[in-house]
PDB file of C-alpha atoms and ligand atoms in Angstrom:
ATOM      1  CA  MET A   1       0.196-124.620 -88.623  1.00 41.00           C
ATOM      2  CA  ALA A   2      -1.212-123.042 -85.512  1.00 44.00           C
ATOM      3  CA  ASN A   3      -3.139-125.237 -83.141  1.00 42.00           C
ATOM      4  CA  GLU A   4      -6.874-125.060 -83.123  1.00 40.00           C
ATOM      5  CA  CYS A   5      -9.626-126.311 -80.875  1.00 38.00           C
ATOM      6  CA  CYS A   6     -13.377-126.311 -80.874  1.00 36.00           C
ATOM      7  CA  SER A   7     -13.672-122.542 -80.560  1.00 51.00           C
ATOM      8  CA  GLY A   8     -11.583-122.058 -83.678  1.00 59.00           C
ATOM      9  CA  THR A   9      -9.200-119.683 -81.895  1.00 81.00           C
ATOM     10  CA  THR A  10      -5.553-120.166 -82.696  1.00 95.00           C
ATOM     11  CA  THR A  11      -2.709-118.928 -80.542  1.00 97.00           C
ATOM     12  CA  VAL A  12       0.950-119.050 -81.485  1.00 98.00           C
ATOM     13  CA  LEU A  13       3.969-118.352 -79.289  1.00 98.00           C
ATOM     14  CA  PHE A  14       7.169-116.750 -80.487  1.00 98.00           C
ATOM     15  CA  THR A  15      10.120-116.385 -78.142  1.00 98.00           C
ATOM     16  CA  CYS A  16      13.574-114.915 -78.618  1.00 98.00           C
ATOM     17  CA  SER A  17      15.164-117.988 -76.990  1.00 96.00           C
ATOM     18  CA  GLY A  18      18.219-115.812 -76.466  1.00 97.00           C
ATOM     19  CA  ALA A  19      21.504-116.994 -74.997  1.00 97.00           C
ATOM     20  CA  ALA A  20      21.193-114.797 -71.908  1.00 98.00           C
ATOM     21  CA  ASN A  21      19.426-116.044 -68.804  1.00 98.00           C
ATOM     22  CA  VAL A  22      16.312-114.034 -69.638  1.00 98.00           C
ATOM     23  CA  GLY A  23      16.211-115.418 -73.182  1.00 98.00           C
ATOM     24  CA  GLN A  24      16.225-118.919 -71.754  1.00 98.00           C
ATOM     25  CA  VAL A  25      13.452-117.960 -69.332  1.00 98.00           C
ATOM     26  CA  ALA A  26      11.412-116.698 -72.286  1.00 98.00           C
ATOM     27  CA  ASN A  27      11.942-119.965 -74.122  1.00 98.00           C
ATOM     28  CA  GLN A  28      11.061-122.146 -71.133  1.00 98.00           C
ATOM     29  CA  ALA A  29       7.877-120.183 -70.505  1.00 98.00           C
ATOM     30  CA  ALA A  30       6.759-120.863 -74.090  1.00 98.00           C
ATOM     31  CA  VAL A  31       7.664-124.549 -73.792  1.00 98.00           C
ATOM     32  CA  ASP A  32       5.652-124.840 -70.578  1.00 98.00           C
ATOM     33  CA  LEU A  33       2.654-122.993 -71.988  1.00 98.00           C
ATOM     34  CA  GLN A  34       2.574-125.226 -75.024  1.00 97.00           C
ATOM     35  CA  GLN A  35       2.746-128.283 -72.765  1.00 97.00           C
ATOM     36  CA  GLU A  36      -0.209-126.896 -70.833  1.00 96.00           C
ATOM     37  CA  GLY A  37      -2.142-126.582 -74.081  1.00 95.00           C
ATOM     38  CA  ILE A  38      -1.883-122.814 -74.221  1.00 95.00           C
ATOM     39  CA  GLY A  39      -0.675-121.905 -77.675  1.00 96.00           C
ATOM     40  CA  LYS A  40       1.753-123.500 -80.056  1.00 97.00           C
ATOM     41  CA  MET A  41       5.371-122.497 -80.378  1.00 97.00           C
ATOM     42  CA  LEU A  42       6.582-121.400 -83.772  1.00 97.00           C
ATOM     43  CA  CYS A  43      10.204-120.733 -84.710  1.00 97.00           C
ATOM     44  CA  LEU A  44      11.266-117.120 -84.496  1.00 98.00           C
ATOM     45  CA  ALA A  45      14.319-118.104 -86.528  1.00 97.00           C
ATOM     46  CA  GLY A  46      11.911-119.114 -89.282  1.00 97.00           C
ATOM     47  CA  ILE A  47      10.480-115.602 -89.217  1.00 97.00           C
ATOM     48  CA  GLY A  48      13.962-114.107 -89.235  1.00 96.00           C
ATOM     49  CA  SER A  49      14.938-116.237 -92.219  1.00 97.00           C
ATOM     50  CA  HIS A  50      11.785-115.186 -94.066  1.00 96.00           C
ATOM     51  CA  ASN A  51      10.338-118.697 -94.163  1.00 97.00           C
ATOM     52  CA  SER A  52       7.063-118.139 -96.017  1.00 97.00           C
ATOM     53  CA  GLY A  53       5.196-120.986 -94.308  1.00 96.00           C
ATOM     54  CA  MET A  54       6.190-119.797 -90.867  1.00 96.00           C
ATOM     55  CA  ILE A  55       5.204-116.239 -91.661  1.00 97.00           C
ATOM     56  CA  ALA A  56       1.856-117.423 -93.013  1.00 97.00           C
ATOM     57  CA  SER A  57       1.224-119.434 -89.841  1.00 96.00           C
ATOM     58  CA  GLY A  58       1.928-116.351 -87.763  1.00 97.00           C
ATOM     59  CA  LYS A  59      -0.288-114.148 -89.859  1.00 97.00           C
ATOM     60  CA  GLY A  60      -3.075-116.717 -89.795  1.00 97.00           C
ATOM     61  CA  ALA A  61      -3.237-117.003 -86.017  1.00 97.00           C
ATOM     62  CA  ASP A  62      -5.863-115.203 -83.972  1.00 96.00           C
ATOM     63  CA  ARG A  63      -3.434-114.444 -81.151  1.00 97.00           C
ATOM     64  CA  VAL A  64       0.269-113.948 -81.671  1.00 98.00           C
ATOM     65  CA  VAL A  65       2.185-113.927 -78.411  1.00 98.00           C
ATOM     66  CA  GLY A  66       5.714-112.547 -78.348  1.00 98.00           C
ATOM     67  CA  ILE A  67       8.127-113.152 -75.474  1.00 98.00           C
ATOM     68  CA  ASP A  68      11.415-111.290 -75.326  1.00 98.00           C
ATOM     69  CA  GLY A  69      14.136-111.678 -72.765  1.00 98.00           C
ATOM     70  CA  CYS A  70      15.107-108.028 -72.748  1.00 98.00           C
ATOM     71  CA  THR A  71      14.396-104.648 -74.277  1.00 98.00           C
ATOM     72  CA  VAL A  72      16.578-105.333 -77.307  1.00 98.00           C
ATOM     73  CA  ALA A  73      13.261-106.847 -78.370  1.00 98.00           C
ATOM     74  CA  CYS A  74      14.418-109.374 -80.966  1.00 98.00           C
ATOM     75  CA  THR A  75      11.042-111.137 -81.129  1.00 98.00           C
ATOM     76  CA  LYS A  76       9.102-107.912 -81.492  1.00 98.00           C
ATOM     77  CA  LYS A  77      11.421-106.567 -84.190  1.00 98.00           C
ATOM     78  CA  ALA A  78      11.513-109.814 -86.171  1.00 98.00           C
ATOM     79  CA  LEU A  79       7.715-110.053 -86.175  1.00 98.00           C
ATOM     80  CA  GLU A  80       7.372-106.412 -87.148  1.00 98.00           C
ATOM     81  CA  HIS A  81       9.867-106.885 -89.977  1.00 97.00           C
ATOM     82  CA  ALA A  82       7.865-109.840 -91.306  1.00 98.00           C
ATOM     83  CA  GLU A  83       4.610-107.911 -90.796  1.00 98.00           C
ATOM     84  CA  VAL A  84       3.222-110.524 -88.433  1.00 98.00           C
ATOM     85  CA  PRO A  85       0.946-108.571 -86.069  1.00 98.00           C
ATOM     86  CA  MET A  86       1.665-109.330 -82.423  1.00 98.00           C
ATOM     87  CA  THR A  87      -1.364-109.258 -80.123  1.00 97.00           C
ATOM     88  CA  ASP A  88       0.286-109.944 -76.764  1.00 97.00           C
ATOM     89  CA  TYR A  89       3.787-109.167 -75.538  1.00 98.00           C
ATOM     90  CA  VAL A  90       5.908-109.844 -72.460  1.00 98.00           C
ATOM     91  CA  VAL A  91       9.512-108.811 -71.770  1.00 98.00           C
ATOM     92  CA  VAL A  92      11.230-110.797 -69.021  1.00 98.00           C
ATOM     93  CA  THR A  93      13.373-107.898 -67.767  1.00 98.00           C
ATOM     94  CA  GLY A  94      10.200-105.804 -67.635  1.00 98.00           C
ATOM     95  CA  LEU A  95       8.992-108.112 -64.880  1.00 98.00           C
ATOM     96  CA  GLY A  96      11.958-107.230 -62.684  1.00 97.00           C
ATOM     97  CA  PHE A  97      14.446-109.921 -63.663  1.00 98.00           C
ATOM     98  CA  LYS A  98      18.014-108.937 -64.452  1.00 97.00           C
ATOM     99  CA  LYS A  99      19.716-109.905 -67.674  1.00 98.00           C
ATOM    100  CA  GLN A 100      22.992-111.735 -67.240  1.00 96.00           C
ATOM    101  CA  ALA A 101      24.969-114.576 -68.766  1.00 95.00           C
ATOM    102  CA  HIS A 102      23.064-117.849 -68.611  1.00 92.00           C
ATOM    103  CA  ASP A 103      24.635-120.168 -66.052  1.00 93.00           C
ATOM    104  CA  GLY A 104      22.761-123.251 -67.191  1.00 92.00           C
ATOM    105  CA  VAL A 105      19.994-122.971 -64.624  1.00 95.00           C
ATOM    106  CA  VAL A 106      16.665-121.532 -65.761  1.00 97.00           C
ATOM    107  CA  ASP A 107      15.043-119.332 -63.104  1.00 97.00           C
ATOM    108  CA  LYS A 108      11.772-121.149 -62.360  1.00 98.00           C
ATOM    109  CA  GLU A 109      10.269-118.180 -60.526  1.00 98.00           C
ATOM    110  CA  ALA A 110      10.842-116.005 -63.576  1.00 98.00           C
ATOM    111  CA  VAL A 111       9.352-118.643 -65.861  1.00 98.00           C
ATOM    112  CA  GLU A 112       6.201-118.827 -63.732  1.00 98.00           C
ATOM    113  CA  LYS A 113       5.880-115.042 -63.687  1.00 98.00           C
ATOM    114  CA  VAL A 114       6.157-114.847 -67.476  1.00 98.00           C
ATOM    115  CA  LYS A 115       3.575-117.608 -67.837  1.00 98.00           C
ATOM    116  CA  ASP A 116       1.219-115.803 -65.454  1.00 97.00           C
ATOM    117  CA  GLU A 117       1.540-112.592 -67.456  1.00 97.00           C
ATOM    118  CA  ILE A 118       0.748-114.365 -70.695  1.00 97.00           C
ATOM    119  CA  LYS A 119      -2.194-116.179 -69.147  1.00 96.00           C
ATOM    120  CA  LYS A 120      -3.502-112.806 -67.971  1.00 95.00           C
ATOM    121  CA  CYS A 121      -3.198-111.443 -71.517  1.00 94.00           C
ATOM    122  CA  LEU A 122      -4.936-114.487 -72.935  1.00 93.00           C
ATOM    123  CA  GLY A 123      -7.462-114.704 -70.105  1.00 86.00           C
ATOM    124  CA  PRO A 124     -10.686-114.894 -72.131  1.00 69.00           C
ATOM    125  CA  VAL A 125      -9.081-117.194 -74.704  1.00 68.00           C
ATOM    126  CA  VAL A 126      -7.719-119.575 -72.065  1.00 70.00           C
ATOM    127  CA  ALA A 127     -11.034-119.580 -70.219  1.00 57.00           C
ATOM    128  CA  SER A 128     -12.871-120.591 -73.390  1.00 60.00           C
ATOM    129  CA  GLY A 129     -10.444-123.408 -74.029  1.00 57.00           C
ATOM    130  CA  GLY A 130      -9.669-121.801 -77.335  1.00 56.00           C
ATOM    131  CA  THR A 131      -5.917-121.917 -77.448  1.00 59.00           C
TER     132      THR A 131
HETATM  133  S1  SF4 B 201      15.549-110.012 -76.759  1.00 61.15           S
HETATM  134 FE1  SF4 B 201      17.390-109.844 -75.461  1.00 61.15          FE
HETATM  135  S2  SF4 B 201      17.650-111.903 -74.552  1.00 61.15           S
HETATM  136 FE2  SF4 B 201      16.282-112.129 -76.338  1.00 61.15          FE
HETATM  137  S3  SF4 B 201      17.671-112.676 -78.074  1.00 61.15           S
HETATM  138 FE3  SF4 B 201      17.361-110.419 -78.087  1.00 61.15          FE
HETATM  139  S4  SF4 B 201      19.119-109.632 -76.921  1.00 61.15           S
HETATM  140 FE4  SF4 B 201      18.947-111.814 -76.413  1.00 61.15          FE
END
């Protein structure tokens, strides 16, 4: 179930959580945002496996944020396939970060940039406290 506050606006976060460095940046950005009270993470794997509850949660949210590591766009494609309409979208490589094998260290600068982009997208929602 998506999170909800007094404004009644729900925001869910889907991330590719890919094995590459940029996939791990995408995942960490979603983790951080959720910890900051901005949206609730839902499992993209649940969408990919056609989990009906997960799909319903996505479809029932007011804002559906997708974060992909690269232009292969696994999050975007999985949501499209499940007919979950995405309202906001960020691709890590689109922000100037290069995709490469993950070395175990998540690029904090990249994470912050992704978070900033999503906060910009959600500006009015964040400002109203309705995430
Ligand atoms: S979008 Fe790119 S980084 Fe993310 S899972 Fe797909 S191929 Fe991997």
